[in-house]
mmCIF file of C-alpha atoms in Angstrom:
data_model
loop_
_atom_site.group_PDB
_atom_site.id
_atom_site.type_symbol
_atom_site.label_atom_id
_atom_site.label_comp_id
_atom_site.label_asym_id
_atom_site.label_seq_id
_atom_site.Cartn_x
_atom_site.Cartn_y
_atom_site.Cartn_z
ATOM 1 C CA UNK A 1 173.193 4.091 180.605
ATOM 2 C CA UNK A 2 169.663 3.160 179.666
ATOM 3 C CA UNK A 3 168.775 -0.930 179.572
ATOM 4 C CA UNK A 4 167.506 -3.227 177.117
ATOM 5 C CA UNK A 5 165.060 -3.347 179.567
ATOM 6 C CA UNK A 6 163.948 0.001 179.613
ATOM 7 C CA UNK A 7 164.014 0.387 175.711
ATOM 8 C CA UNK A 8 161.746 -2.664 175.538
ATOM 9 C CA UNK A 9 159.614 -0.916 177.376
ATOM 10 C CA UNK A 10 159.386 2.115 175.253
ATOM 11 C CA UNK A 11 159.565 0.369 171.785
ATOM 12 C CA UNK A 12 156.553 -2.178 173.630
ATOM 13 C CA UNK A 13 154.006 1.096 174.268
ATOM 14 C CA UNK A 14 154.692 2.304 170.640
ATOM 15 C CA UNK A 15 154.001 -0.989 169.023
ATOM 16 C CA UNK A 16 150.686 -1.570 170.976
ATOM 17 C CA UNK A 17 149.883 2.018 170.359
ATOM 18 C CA UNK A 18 150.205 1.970 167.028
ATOM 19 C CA UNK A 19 148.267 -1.546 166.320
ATOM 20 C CA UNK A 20 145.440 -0.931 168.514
ATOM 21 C CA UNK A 21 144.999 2.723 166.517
ATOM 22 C CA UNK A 22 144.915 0.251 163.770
ATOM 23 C CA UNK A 23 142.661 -2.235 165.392
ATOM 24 C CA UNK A 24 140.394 0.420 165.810
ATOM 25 C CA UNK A 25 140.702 1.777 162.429
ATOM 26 C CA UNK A 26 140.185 -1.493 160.812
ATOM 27 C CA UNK A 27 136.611 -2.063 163.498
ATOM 28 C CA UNK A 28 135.142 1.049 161.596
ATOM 29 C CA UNK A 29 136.290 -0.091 158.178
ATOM 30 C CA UNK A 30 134.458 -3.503 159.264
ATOM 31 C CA UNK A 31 131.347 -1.254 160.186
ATOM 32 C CA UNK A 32 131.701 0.861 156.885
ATOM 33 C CA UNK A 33 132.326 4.249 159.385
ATOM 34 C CA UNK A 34 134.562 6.826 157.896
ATOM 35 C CA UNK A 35 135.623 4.374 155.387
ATOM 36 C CA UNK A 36 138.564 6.967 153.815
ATOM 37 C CA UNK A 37 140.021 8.251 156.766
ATOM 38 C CA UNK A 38 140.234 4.526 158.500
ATOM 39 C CA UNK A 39 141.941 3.235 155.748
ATOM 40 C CA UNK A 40 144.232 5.824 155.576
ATOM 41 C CA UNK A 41 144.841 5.560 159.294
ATOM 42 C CA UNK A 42 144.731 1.767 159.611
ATOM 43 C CA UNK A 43 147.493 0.880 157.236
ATOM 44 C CA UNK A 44 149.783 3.695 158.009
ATOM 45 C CA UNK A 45 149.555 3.146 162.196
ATOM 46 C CA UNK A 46 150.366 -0.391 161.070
ATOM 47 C CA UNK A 47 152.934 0.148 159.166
ATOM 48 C CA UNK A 48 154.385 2.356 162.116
ATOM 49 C CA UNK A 49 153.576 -0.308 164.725
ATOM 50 C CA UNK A 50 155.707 -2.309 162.415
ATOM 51 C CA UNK A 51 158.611 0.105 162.232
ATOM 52 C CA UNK A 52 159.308 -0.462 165.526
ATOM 53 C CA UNK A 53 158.142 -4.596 166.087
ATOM 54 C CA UNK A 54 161.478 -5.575 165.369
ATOM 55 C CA UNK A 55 163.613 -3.126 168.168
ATOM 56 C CA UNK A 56 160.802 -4.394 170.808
ATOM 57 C CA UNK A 57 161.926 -7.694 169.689
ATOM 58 C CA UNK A 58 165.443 -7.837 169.618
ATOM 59 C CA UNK A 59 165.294 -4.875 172.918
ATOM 60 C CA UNK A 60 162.892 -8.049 174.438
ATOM 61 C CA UNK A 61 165.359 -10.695 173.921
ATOM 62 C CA UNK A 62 167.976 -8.483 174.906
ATOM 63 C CA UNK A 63 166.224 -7.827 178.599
ATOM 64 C CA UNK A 64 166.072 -10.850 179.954
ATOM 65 C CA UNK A 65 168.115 -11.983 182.076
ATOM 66 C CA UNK A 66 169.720 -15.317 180.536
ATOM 67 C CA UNK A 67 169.407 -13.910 176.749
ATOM 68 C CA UNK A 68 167.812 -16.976 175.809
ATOM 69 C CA UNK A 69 163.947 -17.957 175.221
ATOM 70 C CA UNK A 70 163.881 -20.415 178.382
ATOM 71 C CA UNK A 71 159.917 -20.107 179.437
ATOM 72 C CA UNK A 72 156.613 -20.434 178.195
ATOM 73 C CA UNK A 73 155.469 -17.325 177.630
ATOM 74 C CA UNK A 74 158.487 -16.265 176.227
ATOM 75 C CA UNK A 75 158.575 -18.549 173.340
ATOM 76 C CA UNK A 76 154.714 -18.047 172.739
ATOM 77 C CA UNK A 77 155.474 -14.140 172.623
ATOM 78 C CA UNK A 78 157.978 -14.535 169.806
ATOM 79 C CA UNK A 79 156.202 -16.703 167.886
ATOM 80 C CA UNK A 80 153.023 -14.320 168.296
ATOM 81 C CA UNK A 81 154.994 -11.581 167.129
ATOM 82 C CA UNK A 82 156.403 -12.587 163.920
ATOM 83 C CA UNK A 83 153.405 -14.513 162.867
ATOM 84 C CA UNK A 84 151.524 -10.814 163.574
ATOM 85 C CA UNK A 85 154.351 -9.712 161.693
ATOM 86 C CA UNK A 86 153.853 -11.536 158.820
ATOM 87 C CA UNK A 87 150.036 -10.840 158.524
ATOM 88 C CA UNK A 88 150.510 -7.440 158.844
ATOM 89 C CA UNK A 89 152.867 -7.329 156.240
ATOM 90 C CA UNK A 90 150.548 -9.459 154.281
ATOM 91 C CA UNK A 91 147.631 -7.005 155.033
ATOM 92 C CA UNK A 92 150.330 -3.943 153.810
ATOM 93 C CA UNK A 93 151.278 -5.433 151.406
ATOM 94 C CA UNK A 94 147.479 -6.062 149.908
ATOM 95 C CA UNK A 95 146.285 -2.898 150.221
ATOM 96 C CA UNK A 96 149.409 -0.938 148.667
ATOM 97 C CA UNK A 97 149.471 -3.587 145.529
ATOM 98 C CA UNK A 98 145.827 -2.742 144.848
ATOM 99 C CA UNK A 99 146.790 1.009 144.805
ATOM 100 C CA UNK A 100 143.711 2.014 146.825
ATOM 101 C CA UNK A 101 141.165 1.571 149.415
ATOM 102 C CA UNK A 102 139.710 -2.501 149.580
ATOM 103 C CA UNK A 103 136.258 -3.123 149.551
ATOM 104 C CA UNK A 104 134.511 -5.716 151.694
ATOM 105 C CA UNK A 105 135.296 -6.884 155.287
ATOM 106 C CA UNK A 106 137.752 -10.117 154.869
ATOM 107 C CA UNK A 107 140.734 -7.331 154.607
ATOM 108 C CA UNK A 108 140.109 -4.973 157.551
ATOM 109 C CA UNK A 109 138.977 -8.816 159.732
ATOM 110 C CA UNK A 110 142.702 -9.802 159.051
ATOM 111 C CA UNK A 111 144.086 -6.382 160.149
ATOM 112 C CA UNK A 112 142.369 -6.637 163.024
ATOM 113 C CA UNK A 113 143.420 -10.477 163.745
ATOM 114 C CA UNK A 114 147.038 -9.178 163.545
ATOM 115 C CA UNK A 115 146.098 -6.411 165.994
ATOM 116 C CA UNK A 116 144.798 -8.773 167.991
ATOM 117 C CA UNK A 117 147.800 -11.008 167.984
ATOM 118 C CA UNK A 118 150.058 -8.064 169.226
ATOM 119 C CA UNK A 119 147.267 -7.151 171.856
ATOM 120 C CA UNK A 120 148.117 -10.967 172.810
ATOM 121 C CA UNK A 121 151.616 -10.961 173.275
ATOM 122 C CA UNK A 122 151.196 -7.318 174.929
ATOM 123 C CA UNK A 123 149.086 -9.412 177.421
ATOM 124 C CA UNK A 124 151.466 -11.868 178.230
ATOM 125 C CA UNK A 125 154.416 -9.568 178.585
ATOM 126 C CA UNK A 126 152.332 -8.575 181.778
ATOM 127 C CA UNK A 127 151.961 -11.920 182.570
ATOM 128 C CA UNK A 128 156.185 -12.909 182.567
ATOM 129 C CA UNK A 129 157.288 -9.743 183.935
ATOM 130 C CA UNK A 130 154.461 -8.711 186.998
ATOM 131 C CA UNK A 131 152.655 -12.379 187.216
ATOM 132 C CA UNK A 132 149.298 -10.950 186.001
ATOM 133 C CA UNK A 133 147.321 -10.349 182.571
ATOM 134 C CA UNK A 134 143.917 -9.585 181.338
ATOM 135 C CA UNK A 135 144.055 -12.990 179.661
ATOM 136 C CA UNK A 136 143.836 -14.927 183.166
ATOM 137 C CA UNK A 137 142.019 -18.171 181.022
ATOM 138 C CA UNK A 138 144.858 -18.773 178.586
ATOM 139 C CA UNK A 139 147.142 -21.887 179.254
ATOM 140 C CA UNK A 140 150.139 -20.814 180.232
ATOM 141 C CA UNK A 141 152.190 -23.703 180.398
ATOM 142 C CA UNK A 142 152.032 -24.811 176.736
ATOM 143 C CA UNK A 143 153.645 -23.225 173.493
ATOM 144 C CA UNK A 144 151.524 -22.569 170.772
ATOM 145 C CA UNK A 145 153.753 -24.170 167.843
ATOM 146 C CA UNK A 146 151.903 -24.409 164.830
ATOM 147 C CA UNK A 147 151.392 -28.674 164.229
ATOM 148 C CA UNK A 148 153.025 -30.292 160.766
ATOM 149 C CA UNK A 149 149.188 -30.924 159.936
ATOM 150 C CA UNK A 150 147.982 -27.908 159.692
ATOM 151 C CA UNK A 151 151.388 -26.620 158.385
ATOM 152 C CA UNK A 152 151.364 -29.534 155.010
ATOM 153 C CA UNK A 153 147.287 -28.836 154.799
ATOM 154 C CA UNK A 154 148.378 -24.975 154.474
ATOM 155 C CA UNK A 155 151.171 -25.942 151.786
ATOM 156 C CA UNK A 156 148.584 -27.927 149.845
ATOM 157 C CA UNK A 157 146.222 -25.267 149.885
ATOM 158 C CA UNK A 158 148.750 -22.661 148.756
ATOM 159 C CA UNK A 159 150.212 -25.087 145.877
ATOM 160 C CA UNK A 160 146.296 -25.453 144.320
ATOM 161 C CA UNK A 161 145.686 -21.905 144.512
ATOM 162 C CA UNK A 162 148.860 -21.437 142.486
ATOM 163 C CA UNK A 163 147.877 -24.055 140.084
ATOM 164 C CA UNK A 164 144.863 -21.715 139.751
ATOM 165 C CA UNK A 165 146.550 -18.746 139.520
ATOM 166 C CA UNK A 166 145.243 -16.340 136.322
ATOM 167 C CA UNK A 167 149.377 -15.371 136.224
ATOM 168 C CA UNK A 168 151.241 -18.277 134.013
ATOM 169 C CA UNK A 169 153.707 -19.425 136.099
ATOM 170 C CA UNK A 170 155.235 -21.925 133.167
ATOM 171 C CA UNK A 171 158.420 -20.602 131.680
ATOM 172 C CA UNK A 172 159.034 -20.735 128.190
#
């Protein structure tokens, strides 16, 4: 019978595959290289890196050990992951709703930060399992949990932009 282990491994090399094709894809849409074929190739090896996020999830959950998120670097890699998860989407999400290619560089720079994010907790997978990473300088002993701060400054921000919204929200 094949592990958890071993399918977290496979699901983990698809995922990075698939959002560092997009990271790269996204880089030449920053540069303005090849603009229609990056787009086309940026979203969709998202969207396939995405496919399989969740089963590298769940199969990484599933592999260790206790079943439970008891370290660091464990609880930094899930929260890395969804919050990647939820900027891709985001960035997905954008592009299909305009039904067509984006101009400018603010949309390919936040494909690219959520490629970068996965690239992260790809990093520190290395680090729990085999004790080293590329990303020797990080603190490892800390989780990165967003503050309330920052979280009620982001709610504000997101309440104004509604109040300037050019869709009438009022009912009636």
């Amino acid at each position: 019978m094949i592990s958890a282990g071993t399918f977290h491994v496979i699901t983990t090399e698809l995922v990075v595959g698939m959002f560092a094709l997009a990271g790269i894809a996204y880089l030449l849409l920053v540069l303005d290289k090849k603009r229609e074929t990056a787009d086309i190739v940026a979203h969709w090896a998202m969207l396939g890196g995405l496919l399989a996020l969740p089963l590298t999830i769940i199969f990484g959950i599933y592999a260790n050990p206790t079943e439970q998120i008891s370290n660091q670097l464990l609880a930094n890699k899930v929260l890395l992951s969804f919050s990647a998860l939820g900027i891709s989407v985001g960035v997905l999400l954008n592009r299909w709703l305009n039904k067509g290619p984006i101009s400018g560089r603010l949309h390919p720079s936040i494909g690219m930060v959520a490629c970068g994010m996965i690239l992260l907790v790809a990093s520190l997978g290395g680090m729990y399992t085999r004790g080293e990473s590329l990303l020797f300088f990080l603190p490892k002993d800390i989780v990165l949990i967003f503050p309330v701060w920052a979280s009620t400054i982001l709610l504000l921000m997101g309440l104004m932009l509604i109040s300037k919204s050019a869709v009438d929200h009022r009912r009636g």
